[in-house]
XYZ file of C-alpha atoms in Angstrom:
716
model
C 58.861 32.706 -52.124
C 60.394 29.396 -53.191
C 63.235 27.213 -51.937
C 66.739 28.604 -51.668
C 69.441 26.975 -53.766
C 70.825 25.005 -50.814
C 67.541 23.176 -50.166
C 67.724 19.661 -51.568
C 65.137 17.042 -52.386
C 65.664 14.052 -50.126
C 64.253 10.568 -49.838
C 64.835 7.449 -47.804
C 65.477 4.259 -49.715
C 64.112 1.179 -48.013
C 61.689 3.125 -45.784
C 57.950 2.835 -46.439
C 56.619 6.040 -44.792
C 59.833 7.693 -43.593
C 59.997 10.177 -40.746
C 62.681 12.840 -41.178
C 64.363 14.847 -38.435
C 66.092 18.185 -38.858
C 67.738 19.511 -35.698
C 69.123 23.057 -35.623
C 70.154 25.712 -33.144
C 68.970 29.333 -32.989
C 70.997 31.991 -31.197
C 69.214 35.187 -30.273
C 65.719 36.465 -30.942
C 63.376 35.197 -33.643
C 61.670 38.027 -35.504
C 60.475 36.137 -38.568
C 60.488 32.487 -39.550
C 58.869 31.289 -42.771
C 58.934 27.618 -43.709
C 58.428 26.627 -47.352
C 57.813 22.896 -47.697
C 56.769 20.238 -50.162
C 56.479 16.567 -49.304
C 55.327 14.177 -52.014
C 52.839 12.648 -52.058
C 51.663 14.156 -48.693
C 53.388 15.319 -45.553
C 52.673 15.417 -41.839
C 54.682 18.280 -40.323
C 55.546 19.147 -36.737
C 57.859 21.827 -35.356
C 59.136 21.108 -31.847
C 56.428 18.497 -31.465
C 53.477 20.720 -32.501
C 51.428 20.976 -35.661
C 51.786 24.448 -37.180
C 48.601 24.418 -39.245
C 45.157 22.836 -39.515
C 46.044 21.769 -43.076
C 45.505 18.106 -43.865
C 46.302 15.986 -46.925
C 48.716 18.517 -48.381
C 50.074 19.465 -50.809
C 47.124 19.404 -53.194
C 47.247 16.850 -55.975
C 48.551 17.946 -59.374
C 49.925 16.558 -62.612
C 53.349 16.514 -60.993
C 55.600 15.465 -63.869
C 55.674 13.271 -66.984
C 54.939 9.643 -66.199
C 56.438 8.244 -69.382
C 55.030 5.172 -71.053
C 52.563 3.412 -68.744
C 49.805 0.857 -69.025
C 46.419 2.601 -69.357
C 42.960 1.050 -69.163
C 42.119 3.177 -72.211
C 45.198 3.461 -74.440
C 45.107 7.198 -75.060
C 48.070 9.551 -74.813
C 46.493 12.096 -72.480
C 48.806 13.853 -70.020
C 51.459 11.188 -69.556
C 53.909 12.785 -71.933
C 56.337 15.650 -71.651
C 56.453 18.771 -73.781
C 52.833 18.556 -74.963
C 51.601 19.102 -71.397
C 52.346 21.290 -68.391
C 53.311 19.839 -65.028
C 53.156 21.437 -61.594
C 54.195 20.701 -58.001
C 52.739 22.692 -55.115
C 54.528 23.730 -51.950
C 53.177 25.481 -48.856
C 54.496 28.280 -46.662
C 53.948 28.636 -42.926
C 54.846 31.376 -40.473
C 56.356 29.330 -37.652
C 58.041 32.020 -35.567
C 55.778 31.245 -32.602
C 56.799 27.578 -32.706
C 60.548 28.179 -32.515
C 62.700 28.965 -29.499
C 66.193 30.104 -28.742
C 68.438 27.062 -28.564
C 67.782 23.644 -30.066
C 64.805 23.138 -32.407
C 63.464 20.191 -34.359
C 61.447 19.801 -37.543
C 59.928 16.359 -38.097
C 58.123 15.271 -41.244
C 56.390 11.977 -42.061
C 55.800 11.335 -45.750
C 52.794 9.457 -47.112
C 52.168 8.156 -50.610
C 49.209 10.384 -51.456
C 48.557 10.412 -55.184
C 52.228 10.643 -56.108
C 52.994 7.053 -55.160
C 49.528 5.451 -55.409
C 50.225 1.958 -56.736
C 47.386 -0.147 -55.300
C 44.293 0.957 -57.243
C 45.261 0.293 -60.842
C 41.870 -0.120 -62.502
C 42.581 2.991 -64.616
C 46.173 1.955 -65.317
C 49.642 2.269 -63.792
C 49.457 5.954 -63.000
C 51.845 6.527 -60.105
C 54.747 8.971 -60.354
C 57.534 7.873 -58.015
C 58.794 7.320 -54.474
C 58.063 9.790 -51.688
C 60.396 12.766 -51.358
C 60.792 15.984 -49.376
C 62.175 19.482 -49.731
C 61.959 22.473 -47.381
C 63.542 25.808 -46.664
C 63.162 27.626 -43.345
C 64.154 31.294 -43.572
C 64.766 32.899 -40.170
C 65.074 36.664 -39.750
C 65.307 37.023 -43.542
C 68.912 35.840 -43.530
C 69.373 32.373 -41.997
C 68.310 29.291 -43.938
C 67.657 25.861 -42.460
C 67.127 23.438 -45.323
C 66.482 19.828 -46.151
C 69.668 18.012 -47.134
C 71.525 14.726 -46.809
C 72.595 15.503 -43.239
C 69.074 14.913 -41.944
C 68.259 11.777 -40.009
C 65.448 9.411 -40.901
C 63.553 6.585 -39.231
C 60.728 4.289 -40.149
C 57.469 5.817 -38.921
C 54.619 3.903 -37.290
C 52.649 4.289 -40.540
C 53.409 0.918 -42.091
C 50.825 1.191 -44.891
C 48.937 4.094 -46.464
C 46.923 4.438 -49.640
C 44.571 7.234 -50.623
C 41.879 4.722 -51.673
C 42.282 1.794 -49.290
C 43.276 3.308 -45.951
C 46.132 3.053 -43.460
C 47.835 0.741 -41.021
C 49.681 2.066 -37.967
C 51.972 -0.013 -35.767
C 52.603 1.903 -32.552
C 55.252 -0.611 -31.518
C 57.596 1.077 -33.996
C 59.463 3.834 -32.184
C 61.646 6.573 -33.586
C 65.140 5.260 -34.169
C 67.091 7.829 -36.153
C 70.023 5.701 -37.182
C 70.082 6.397 -40.882
C 70.758 9.510 -42.942
C 68.617 10.615 -45.834
C 69.526 10.063 -49.441
C 69.312 12.698 -52.123
C 66.329 12.349 -54.444
C 65.677 13.593 -57.937
C 63.570 16.732 -57.932
C 60.155 16.388 -59.585
C 60.121 17.815 -63.105
C 57.005 19.934 -62.723
C 57.027 23.680 -62.149
C 57.231 24.557 -58.453
C 54.219 26.660 -57.480
C 53.028 28.015 -54.133
C 49.759 26.474 -52.954
C 47.040 29.062 -52.381
C 44.212 26.582 -52.760
C 42.841 25.566 -49.349
C 43.990 22.238 -48.014
C 41.673 19.827 -46.265
C 40.646 20.467 -42.670
C 38.452 19.067 -39.902
C 35.133 20.940 -39.926
C 33.019 19.268 -37.262
C 32.687 16.191 -35.102
C 29.988 13.533 -35.054
C 29.381 11.067 -32.256
C 28.059 8.021 -34.126
C 25.340 5.801 -32.680
C 26.005 2.105 -32.092
C 23.285 0.132 -33.871
C 24.548 -3.499 -33.956
C 27.057 -5.712 -32.204
C 28.399 -9.029 -33.431
C 30.675 -10.300 -30.676
C 33.710 -8.010 -30.723
C 32.539 -6.252 -33.897
C 30.376 -3.160 -33.479
C 28.460 -1.243 -36.174
C 27.971 2.524 -35.878
C 25.764 4.953 -37.800
C 26.919 8.561 -38.284
C 23.398 9.591 -39.286
C 24.642 11.098 -42.538
C 26.929 10.241 -45.438
C 30.172 12.189 -45.025
C 33.857 12.273 -45.851
C 36.419 12.014 -43.093
C 37.494 9.343 -40.638
C 36.954 7.791 -37.230
C 39.056 8.894 -34.260
C 39.447 7.007 -30.981
C 41.876 6.129 -28.223
C 43.319 2.648 -28.028
C 44.782 1.029 -24.925
C 45.140 -2.730 -24.895
C 47.697 -5.513 -24.924
C 50.798 -4.983 -26.991
C 50.325 -6.379 -30.500
C 46.517 -6.289 -30.369
C 44.767 -4.819 -33.423
C 41.808 -2.492 -33.777
C 40.301 -2.562 -37.273
C 37.825 -0.057 -38.712
C 35.998 -0.566 -41.987
C 33.816 2.060 -43.669
C 30.749 1.845 -45.961
C 27.946 4.019 -47.263
C 25.217 1.415 -46.859
C 24.173 -1.381 -44.536
C 22.458 -4.734 -44.984
C 19.162 -5.590 -43.320
C 21.034 -7.884 -40.930
C 23.289 -5.029 -39.810
C 26.414 -5.966 -41.768
C 28.162 -3.314 -43.866
C 27.331 -3.182 -47.574
C 30.380 -2.130 -49.593
C 28.819 -2.184 -53.083
C 28.331 1.578 -53.501
C 31.830 2.401 -52.233
C 33.884 0.207 -54.542
C 32.799 -3.297 -53.591
C 34.667 -6.000 -51.726
C 37.782 -5.342 -53.833
C 38.213 -1.842 -52.411
C 37.130 -1.748 -48.780
C 38.168 1.400 -46.939
C 40.029 0.094 -43.886
C 42.198 1.484 -41.095
C 44.201 -0.801 -38.793
C 45.942 0.165 -35.546
C 48.376 -2.136 -33.699
C 48.839 -1.378 -30.014
C 52.128 -0.899 -28.188
C 50.387 -1.416 -24.853
C 50.099 2.321 -24.184
C 47.247 4.743 -24.747
C 47.356 6.091 -28.319
C 45.189 8.448 -30.350
C 44.191 6.759 -33.588
C 43.327 8.511 -36.830
C 44.695 8.340 -40.389
C 47.156 10.891 -41.786
C 47.259 10.317 -45.535
C 43.782 9.239 -46.608
C 40.118 10.078 -46.113
C 37.007 7.950 -46.373
C 33.502 8.344 -47.799
C 30.964 6.660 -45.520
C 27.946 6.756 -43.256
C 28.487 3.484 -41.384
C 31.577 2.029 -39.783
C 32.499 -1.287 -38.232
C 35.078 -1.383 -35.444
C 36.686 -4.549 -34.137
C 39.078 -4.599 -31.210
C 39.806 -2.270 -28.320
C 38.673 1.352 -28.546
C 37.425 4.189 -26.374
C 36.117 7.748 -26.857
C 35.052 7.081 -30.448
C 33.978 9.975 -32.631
C 34.078 10.900 -36.318
C 35.717 13.956 -37.882
C 34.117 15.451 -40.983
C 36.974 16.355 -43.335
C 36.957 18.215 -46.637
C 38.547 21.226 -48.309
C 38.649 24.277 -46.076
C 35.754 26.079 -47.780
C 32.809 27.648 -45.994
C 29.097 27.465 -46.825
C 27.988 31.011 -47.703
C 24.349 30.554 -48.753
C 21.196 28.895 -47.496
C 17.686 28.010 -48.649
C 14.581 26.834 -46.832
C 10.918 26.541 -47.738
C 7.748 24.726 -46.709
C 8.556 21.692 -48.871
C 10.710 19.220 -46.937
C 11.922 17.405 -50.061
C 13.372 20.659 -51.412
C 14.962 21.389 -48.039
C 16.531 17.920 -47.959
C 17.671 18.287 -51.570
C 19.464 21.512 -50.682
C 21.131 19.958 -47.630
C 22.032 16.786 -49.520
C 23.676 18.714 -52.334
C 25.840 20.767 -49.963
C 26.885 17.683 -48.016
C 27.695 15.876 -51.275
C 29.660 18.753 -52.789
C 31.736 19.238 -49.655
C 32.412 15.496 -49.419
C 33.804 15.756 -52.940
C 36.255 18.599 -52.371
C 39.573 17.110 -51.333
C 43.207 17.690 -52.222
C 42.342 20.625 -54.488
C 39.970 18.823 -56.859
C 36.176 18.589 -57.184
C 35.756 14.833 -57.396
C 33.030 12.560 -58.686
C 32.804 10.548 -55.458
C 34.766 10.416 -52.175
C 35.138 6.642 -51.895
C 35.477 4.691 -55.150
C 37.186 6.876 -57.792
C 37.919 10.247 -56.131
C 38.867 11.766 -59.492
C 38.469 15.279 -60.852
C 36.142 14.390 -63.709
C 35.821 17.416 -65.977
C 32.181 16.586 -66.777
C 31.063 16.461 -63.159
C 33.278 19.417 -62.304
C 32.106 21.802 -65.009
C 28.495 20.818 -64.419
C 28.521 21.640 -60.699
C 31.038 24.506 -60.537
C 28.455 27.288 -60.864
C 26.323 25.781 -58.121
C 29.336 25.388 -55.849
C 30.447 28.964 -56.497
C 26.973 30.240 -55.594
C 26.834 28.345 -52.308
C 30.437 27.988 -51.094
C 33.446 30.217 -50.539
C 35.562 28.360 -53.084
C 37.313 31.046 -55.107
C 40.890 29.817 -54.575
C 39.776 26.203 -54.893
C 38.574 26.703 -58.469
C 41.524 28.916 -59.403
C 43.663 25.866 -58.726
C 41.398 23.472 -60.640
C 41.273 25.763 -63.686
C 45.062 25.575 -63.731
C 44.793 21.778 -63.585
C 42.533 21.820 -66.637
C 44.936 24.020 -68.569
C 47.941 21.945 -67.486
C 46.203 18.785 -68.667
C 45.314 20.184 -72.085
C 47.408 18.954 -74.999
C 49.231 22.041 -76.262
C 49.358 20.759 -79.838
C 45.890 19.311 -80.358
C 43.799 21.223 -77.795
C 42.407 18.021 -76.298
C 41.299 18.285 -72.649
C 41.299 15.023 -70.655
C 38.244 13.713 -68.850
C 39.912 13.811 -65.435
C 42.270 16.544 -64.223
C 44.793 16.055 -62.848
C 44.761 13.084 -65.196
C 44.087 9.744 -63.531
C 42.341 7.861 -66.333
C 38.581 7.637 -66.643
C 36.050 8.087 -69.413
C 33.961 10.940 -70.745
C 33.357 12.895 -73.915
C 34.853 15.773 -75.914
C 31.780 17.945 -75.264
C 30.284 17.597 -71.801
C 33.635 16.805 -70.190
C 36.340 18.673 -72.113
C 34.214 21.836 -72.315
C 35.353 22.473 -68.723
C 38.138 24.567 -70.286
C 35.426 27.077 -71.260
C 32.698 26.527 -68.680
C 34.686 26.780 -65.448
C 36.443 30.094 -66.281
C 33.139 31.461 -67.649
C 31.187 30.688 -64.487
C 34.100 31.844 -62.374
C 33.844 35.226 -64.057
C 30.048 35.299 -63.659
C 30.397 34.658 -59.930
C 33.505 36.676 -59.102
C 33.821 39.223 -61.916
C 37.477 38.380 -62.592
C 38.301 39.390 -66.188
C 41.912 38.291 -65.820
C 40.803 34.664 -65.599
C 39.060 35.022 -68.954
C 42.132 36.615 -70.509
C 44.387 33.903 -69.118
C 42.402 30.966 -70.441
C 40.903 32.334 -73.654
C 43.794 30.926 -75.748
C 43.145 27.502 -74.170
C 39.461 27.815 -75.073
C 40.338 28.595 -78.694
C 42.666 25.602 -78.841
C 39.868 23.341 -77.562
C 37.477 24.773 -80.164
C 39.960 23.879 -82.881
C 40.108 20.357 -81.445
C 36.314 20.090 -81.668
C 36.332 21.489 -85.194
C 38.893 18.875 -86.218
C 36.588 16.118 -84.976
C 33.589 17.068 -87.095
C 31.969 14.682 -89.505
C 29.054 15.953 -91.584
C 29.029 19.020 -89.371
C 28.760 17.140 -86.045
C 31.337 16.329 -83.356
C 31.507 12.565 -83.788
C 34.796 11.419 -82.259
C 37.483 12.032 -79.664
C 40.859 10.436 -78.969
C 41.414 7.021 -80.464
C 41.115 4.406 -77.736
C 39.172 6.698 -75.410
C 35.517 7.214 -74.627
C 33.251 9.467 -76.674
C 30.258 9.921 -74.402
C 27.424 12.356 -74.880
C 24.799 12.333 -72.135
C 25.282 10.141 -69.058
C 23.272 8.811 -66.124
C 19.797 8.338 -67.590
C 17.432 6.214 -65.457
C 17.161 3.001 -67.455
C 20.734 2.822 -68.666
C 23.677 4.888 -67.465
C 24.725 5.496 -71.066
C 22.048 7.601 -72.721
C 20.183 6.630 -75.881
C 20.621 10.154 -77.232
C 23.287 10.023 -79.973
C 26.658 11.215 -78.717
C 27.208 13.668 -81.613
C 24.039 15.560 -80.653
C 25.270 16.220 -77.134
C 28.882 16.900 -78.070
C 27.866 19.348 -80.789
C 25.464 21.040 -78.363
C 28.348 21.682 -75.961
C 30.531 22.988 -78.765
C 27.826 25.479 -79.758
C 27.102 26.410 -76.155
C 30.792 27.013 -75.485
C 31.187 29.252 -78.538
C 28.150 31.225 -77.379
C 29.787 31.779 -73.994
C 33.054 32.656 -75.692
C 31.275 35.370 -77.646
C 30.279 36.938 -74.332
C 33.812 36.425 -73.014
C 35.311 38.098 -76.106
C 33.201 41.193 -75.508
C 34.285 41.350 -71.870
C 37.995 41.154 -72.716
C 37.705 43.190 -75.948
C 38.632 40.485 -78.424
C 37.172 40.085 -81.911
C 36.173 36.448 -82.505
C 34.077 36.764 -85.683
C 35.716 33.696 -87.212
C 34.714 31.576 -84.246
C 31.147 32.869 -84.291
C 30.850 31.973 -87.965
C 31.154 28.311 -86.977
C 27.852 28.342 -85.077
C 25.321 28.454 -87.921
C 26.755 25.453 -89.827
C 26.819 23.500 -86.570
C 23.202 24.374 -85.825
C 22.147 23.480 -89.328
C 23.833 20.088 -89.021
C 21.919 19.507 -85.777
C 18.625 20.354 -87.498
C 19.408 18.235 -90.550
C 20.310 15.186 -88.506
C 17.909 15.224 -85.558
C 14.960 17.596 -85.924
C 11.635 16.147 -87.150
C 9.573 18.983 -88.605
C 6.435 16.851 -88.789
C 6.385 16.259 -85.034
C 8.276 19.437 -84.084
C 10.535 17.354 -81.893
C 14.026 15.945 -81.574
C 14.045 12.153 -81.483
C 10.454 12.337 -80.169
C 11.780 13.946 -76.989
C 13.872 10.877 -76.130
C 15.437 11.362 -72.669
C 15.083 15.118 -73.010
C 16.707 15.435 -76.435
C 14.483 18.474 -77.166
C 16.116 20.274 -74.252
C 19.511 20.461 -75.913
C 17.944 22.093 -78.984
C 15.894 24.613 -77.012
C 18.940 25.675 -75.012
C 20.873 26.761 -78.115
C 17.995 28.541 -79.821
C 16.837 25.699 -82.078
C 13.519 25.147 -80.302
C 10.305 27.145 -80.345
C 7.425 27.985 -78.042
C 5.449 24.948 -79.124
C 8.384 22.686 -78.267
C 8.766 24.306 -74.854
C 5.068 23.816 -74.173
C 5.397 20.142 -75.108
C 8.388 19.788 -72.769
C 6.422 21.322 -69.915
C 3.404 19.093 -70.601
C 5.541 15.956 -70.764
C 7.362 16.509 -67.477
C 4.341 17.891 -65.656
C 2.506 14.654 -66.446
C 5.473 12.353 -65.938
C 6.475 14.016 -62.634
C 9.962 12.558 -62.732
C 13.225 12.576 -64.668
C 14.150 10.566 -67.748
C 17.180 12.806 -68.256
C 20.867 12.341 -67.523
C 23.322 14.627 -65.782
C 23.315 17.356 -68.447
C 19.675 17.180 -69.473
C 18.473 17.436 -65.873
C 20.298 20.724 -65.390
C 19.034 22.123 -68.704
C 15.464 20.968 -68.013
C 15.112 22.716 -64.647
C 16.714 25.907 -65.950
C 14.520 26.087 -69.068
C 11.352 25.455 -67.086
C 12.152 28.256 -64.650
C 13.301 30.680 -67.329
C 10.247 30.132 -69.531
C 7.578 30.582 -66.894
C 6.972 26.946 -65.954
C 7.939 27.454 -62.331
C 5.395 25.015 -60.909
C 6.656 22.195 -63.120
C 10.266 22.886 -62.111
C 9.367 22.851 -58.409
C 7.230 19.755 -58.915
C 10.120 17.911 -60.544
C 12.711 18.915 -57.969
C 10.406 17.757 -55.162
C 9.057 14.678 -56.922
C 9.265 11.283 -55.259
C 8.726 9.242 -58.422
C 10.239 5.798 -58.072
C 13.721 5.403 -59.577
C 13.469 8.814 -61.261
C 13.602 11.581 -58.666
C 15.540 13.173 -55.836
C 12.622 12.516 -53.502
C 12.855 8.790 -54.200
C 16.422 8.815 -52.890
C 15.435 10.940 -49.898
C 12.592 8.584 -48.993
C 15.147 5.755 -49.148
C 17.138 7.575 -46.473
C 19.648 9.412 -48.673
C 21.562 12.214 -46.986
C 23.673 12.836 -50.093
C 23.031 12.749 -53.847
C 23.279 9.387 -55.563
C 25.135 8.567 -58.768
C 22.149 7.131 -60.648
C 18.394 7.659 -60.398
C 17.618 3.962 -59.694
C 20.158 3.905 -56.844
C 23.053 2.080 -58.480
C 26.674 3.009 -57.850
C 28.064 5.622 -55.507
C 25.800 7.281 -52.977
C 27.787 10.520 -52.854
C 27.938 11.976 -56.365
C 27.343 15.734 -56.851
C 26.755 15.766 -60.637
C 22.928 15.848 -60.504
C 23.176 18.678 -57.978
C 23.857 21.258 -60.688
C 20.131 22.062 -60.772
C 20.045 22.912 -57.051
C 21.373 26.425 -57.717
C 18.090 27.322 -59.427
C 16.413 27.345 -56.027
C 18.555 30.434 -55.418
C 18.980 31.970 -58.868
C 15.509 31.332 -60.316
C 12.977 30.464 -57.607
C 14.326 33.098 -55.199
C 15.661 35.108 -58.138
C 18.898 36.099 -56.416
C 21.447 36.722 -59.131
C 25.007 37.942 -58.825
C 26.409 40.584 -61.139
C 27.651 44.163 -61.082
C 24.675 44.704 -58.801
C 22.721 41.995 -56.988
C 19.322 41.522 -58.603
C 16.431 39.878 -56.729
C 13.633 38.819 -59.073
C 11.754 35.842 -57.577
C 9.560 33.386 -59.466
C 6.669 32.359 -57.243
C 5.288 28.819 -57.318
C 1.732 27.937 -56.321
C 3.218 24.816 -54.705
C 5.016 26.853 -52.017
C 3.631 29.332 -49.517
C 6.885 30.470 -47.945
C 10.610 30.416 -48.587
C 13.758 32.128 -47.471
C 17.353 32.257 -48.628
C 20.547 34.230 -48.463
C 23.724 34.521 -50.504
C 27.065 36.103 -49.658
C 29.117 38.191 -52.055
C 32.503 39.537 -50.961
C 31.534 38.700 -47.378
C 28.374 40.830 -47.649
C 25.058 39.102 -47.059
C 21.879 39.484 -49.102
C 18.761 37.740 -47.795
C 15.188 37.306 -48.967
C 12.161 35.844 -47.224
C 8.570 35.643 -48.386
C 5.263 34.243 -47.176
C 1.900 34.032 -48.904
C -1.284 34.510 -46.875
C -4.809 35.357 -48.062
C -3.592 36.028 -51.606
C -1.009 38.531 -50.368
C 2.735 37.974 -50.603
C 4.981 39.623 -48.036
C 8.688 40.007 -48.760
C 11.345 40.728 -46.170
C 14.619 41.848 -47.718
C 17.974 42.516 -46.131
C 21.082 43.578 -47.992
C 24.550 44.586 -46.864
C 25.274 45.977 -50.332
C 23.324 47.852 -53.020
C 20.783 45.655 -54.798
C 17.657 45.774 -56.938
C 14.380 44.050 -56.070
C 12.050 43.416 -59.018
C 8.350 42.617 -58.793
C 5.888 42.748 -61.712
C 8.546 44.455 -63.824
C 8.930 47.289 -61.326
C 12.344 47.878 -59.791
C 12.981 48.873 -56.184
C 16.442 50.119 -55.256
C 17.926 48.627 -52.086
C 20.700 50.649 -50.515
C 23.454 49.183 -48.399
C 22.013 48.176 -45.040
C 18.449 47.769 -46.325
C 16.104 45.894 -44.006
C 12.690 46.364 -45.570
C 9.317 44.659 -46.079
C 7.200 44.739 -49.252
C 3.611 43.488 -49.653
C 1.793 42.752 -52.901
C -1.540 41.265 -53.872
C -1.299 38.175 -56.053
C-alpha cells in the first residue's frame, strides 16, 4: 500500500519543528483503518492523543534523493548525483482502528530533522537534503481516505532544537496554537518504499547510580555503555532549565570526559525548560551513546532507557573463562548500540554512520546472534542504492554520509553481506537480486588494477587497506595487498553464489590466478616463507586465499602463541582467529581472545572497565565500536562448533584452557543448545535441539531428531 493520489506533501515555512493537526469526523462503525505515513526526517505520531506504536526514530534513514553539488570533506562524486544512483524514501503503515472513534478524531504529528535536515555536524561536508515535510493517507473501511493536505493546521512544537548528533532542547512554555495552515512541499525525489525494517524501540530501563555531586550538578553511572537517553520528570519554576550531558568516560575527579564521544565540539546534550508544571522529559528525534550522564537543574524519578533497533538476541555463550564471557556480552551490547535508524553504524555517539567496512565485517556475527533478518535486507538495499550504476563503485558509508575507507575491505560489502545473509537464512533470491551488483563491483576493481593489484579508488577519496592496528590506526601493510585480497575473496564467494543460483561465471573465475600471482610476485618472500616477515598479520591474508602453506600456518601459530596479543587490525584479527580455529590451533585462538596483554587485547579493555568494544587496541577513540567483534562468532561456530546450514551441525573444538562451556543458537525460532564439562579426562555433552541436527565427535556422526534432549560421554 502507498499513498492515494489526494495525499499531499506538506511543510510549514518558518516553523522549526512543526506540529501538524488533522481533524476529521467518522460516522458509523470502524471496521478497518490503515494509516500510511512518512515524515522527514523523523516523525512523532499520535492519534487522539495516544501513540499507536512503539516505533522510535522513524522512518529509517536512506539516501532520500539527489543532493546536487555540495561541499564534501573528500571531493568524490559518490551518491550525491542523480541518474547514476538510486534513491529511496521509506514510509510506515499502522493499523489504527482501535485508536479511532465515531465522531471527531485528531491526528497530530511533530516533525524532527533526523538525517534529512542535519545541518550542524558538517565535518564530512554539507550533506543535508532539505526542510522537514510530511505526507500521510488514512484509509478507513477500504473506501474513505483522510489525507495530509494544505487544509491542515500547524503550530510550533515545544521542540525548539533537535539534531541527531548533538541532542534536543524542549521549551514546555510553548503551547499548541494552531493559527496557521500548512504549506505544500515538494515531494522527495526518491522511490517511495514501505518500511519493513524494524524501527528503534525501548528495550529496558536502567536506574543509574549517583556517584558525584558538584553543587547543583550531579554525575550518574549507568554501569554499562549503552545507547538511549535519560528520562525524568521536571517540576520547577517557570523558565528554569534542566540540562543533561552524556559521555562514555569520566575523569578521576568525577567530571565527564567527552574525548571518546566526539570531544568538546560535539557534546551530546538535552535541555528542558519548565513551564511550571510537571512534565515528562525525554528526547524524540535523537539518541545518545554513553555510560555516564551529568544533570543540572530540577529533576525527579530519573532513569535511563536503552534504545536500539527492535531486534532480539537469539543466541548465548558462557564458559569458565570470565574474559570470554565479558567479551561475548560486550560484543552484543556494542552491536545493539550500533543498530539505529536501519543502519549498522560504526559508533553510536561520534559518527553514527553505516560504514561498509565495519558493516560487512560484523554482519555474519550479528546474524548468528541477533534476529536481524529484515534489518539487513534494508541495509543491503542501501548498499545497492549507493552503488554507482556506471562504474560499480560502492561508497564507504551507506546511506552515504561521507567518511573514508577502501575499495576492498569496505566496498566488498556488496558481495559479503548478501553472501552471509544467504549462509544464515538460506535465501537464494537475495543472491539473485544482487549478483549483477556484485559483477559491477568486480569490474570496478578490475579497472583499478596496476601490475595486477588493486592500487586505487576514487580520485580524492581514501584508499585504505587494513585499519586499526595497535601502534598506528593506519596499518603498515600495503593497501594493494589488502584490497586485492578482498577482491580475490569476493570472487571466491561469488563462485559459490553462482553455483547456488545456477549461473556460469567462468570469466570471473579466470581473474583469480593472475591476481594471486601478482600477490606472490609483489609480497611473498620464498627465502623466509613469509609475507612482509609477518608484519601485522600480513601472512594471514595469504593463507586465507590459499597462498599459504602448513609451515606458514605453524609460524603464525607460534608467533601469536608467544606474543599472546594482537598486532592485527580489524580484518586481520577476524582472519587470525578463524584460521587458528580451522587449522587445529584452538588453544592459541582461545588464548588470544582471552588475553589481557596491554594495549593489544580484549582483556586489556575489560580490565580497564570496558562494557563495550573499543575502537582501537590502545584505547583511543570511541568506546563503542563493533568492528573488532567479528571474531566473537567463532565462540559459537568454531569453539562450540554450532553451524547453520540445511541441517544444523554441531562439531565442537575443545580447548585445554576451558573445562566447561555452554551455548545456544536459534534458527527459525527453533532453539539448538549445547553444553559440555570436562572431569577426570571425560567430556560430557548435553545436547538439546528443537529441529533435526547432527552432532560430530571424533569424525563420528550422531543424528539428533527434533526434540532431542540427550547426553553423550567420551574419554579424552
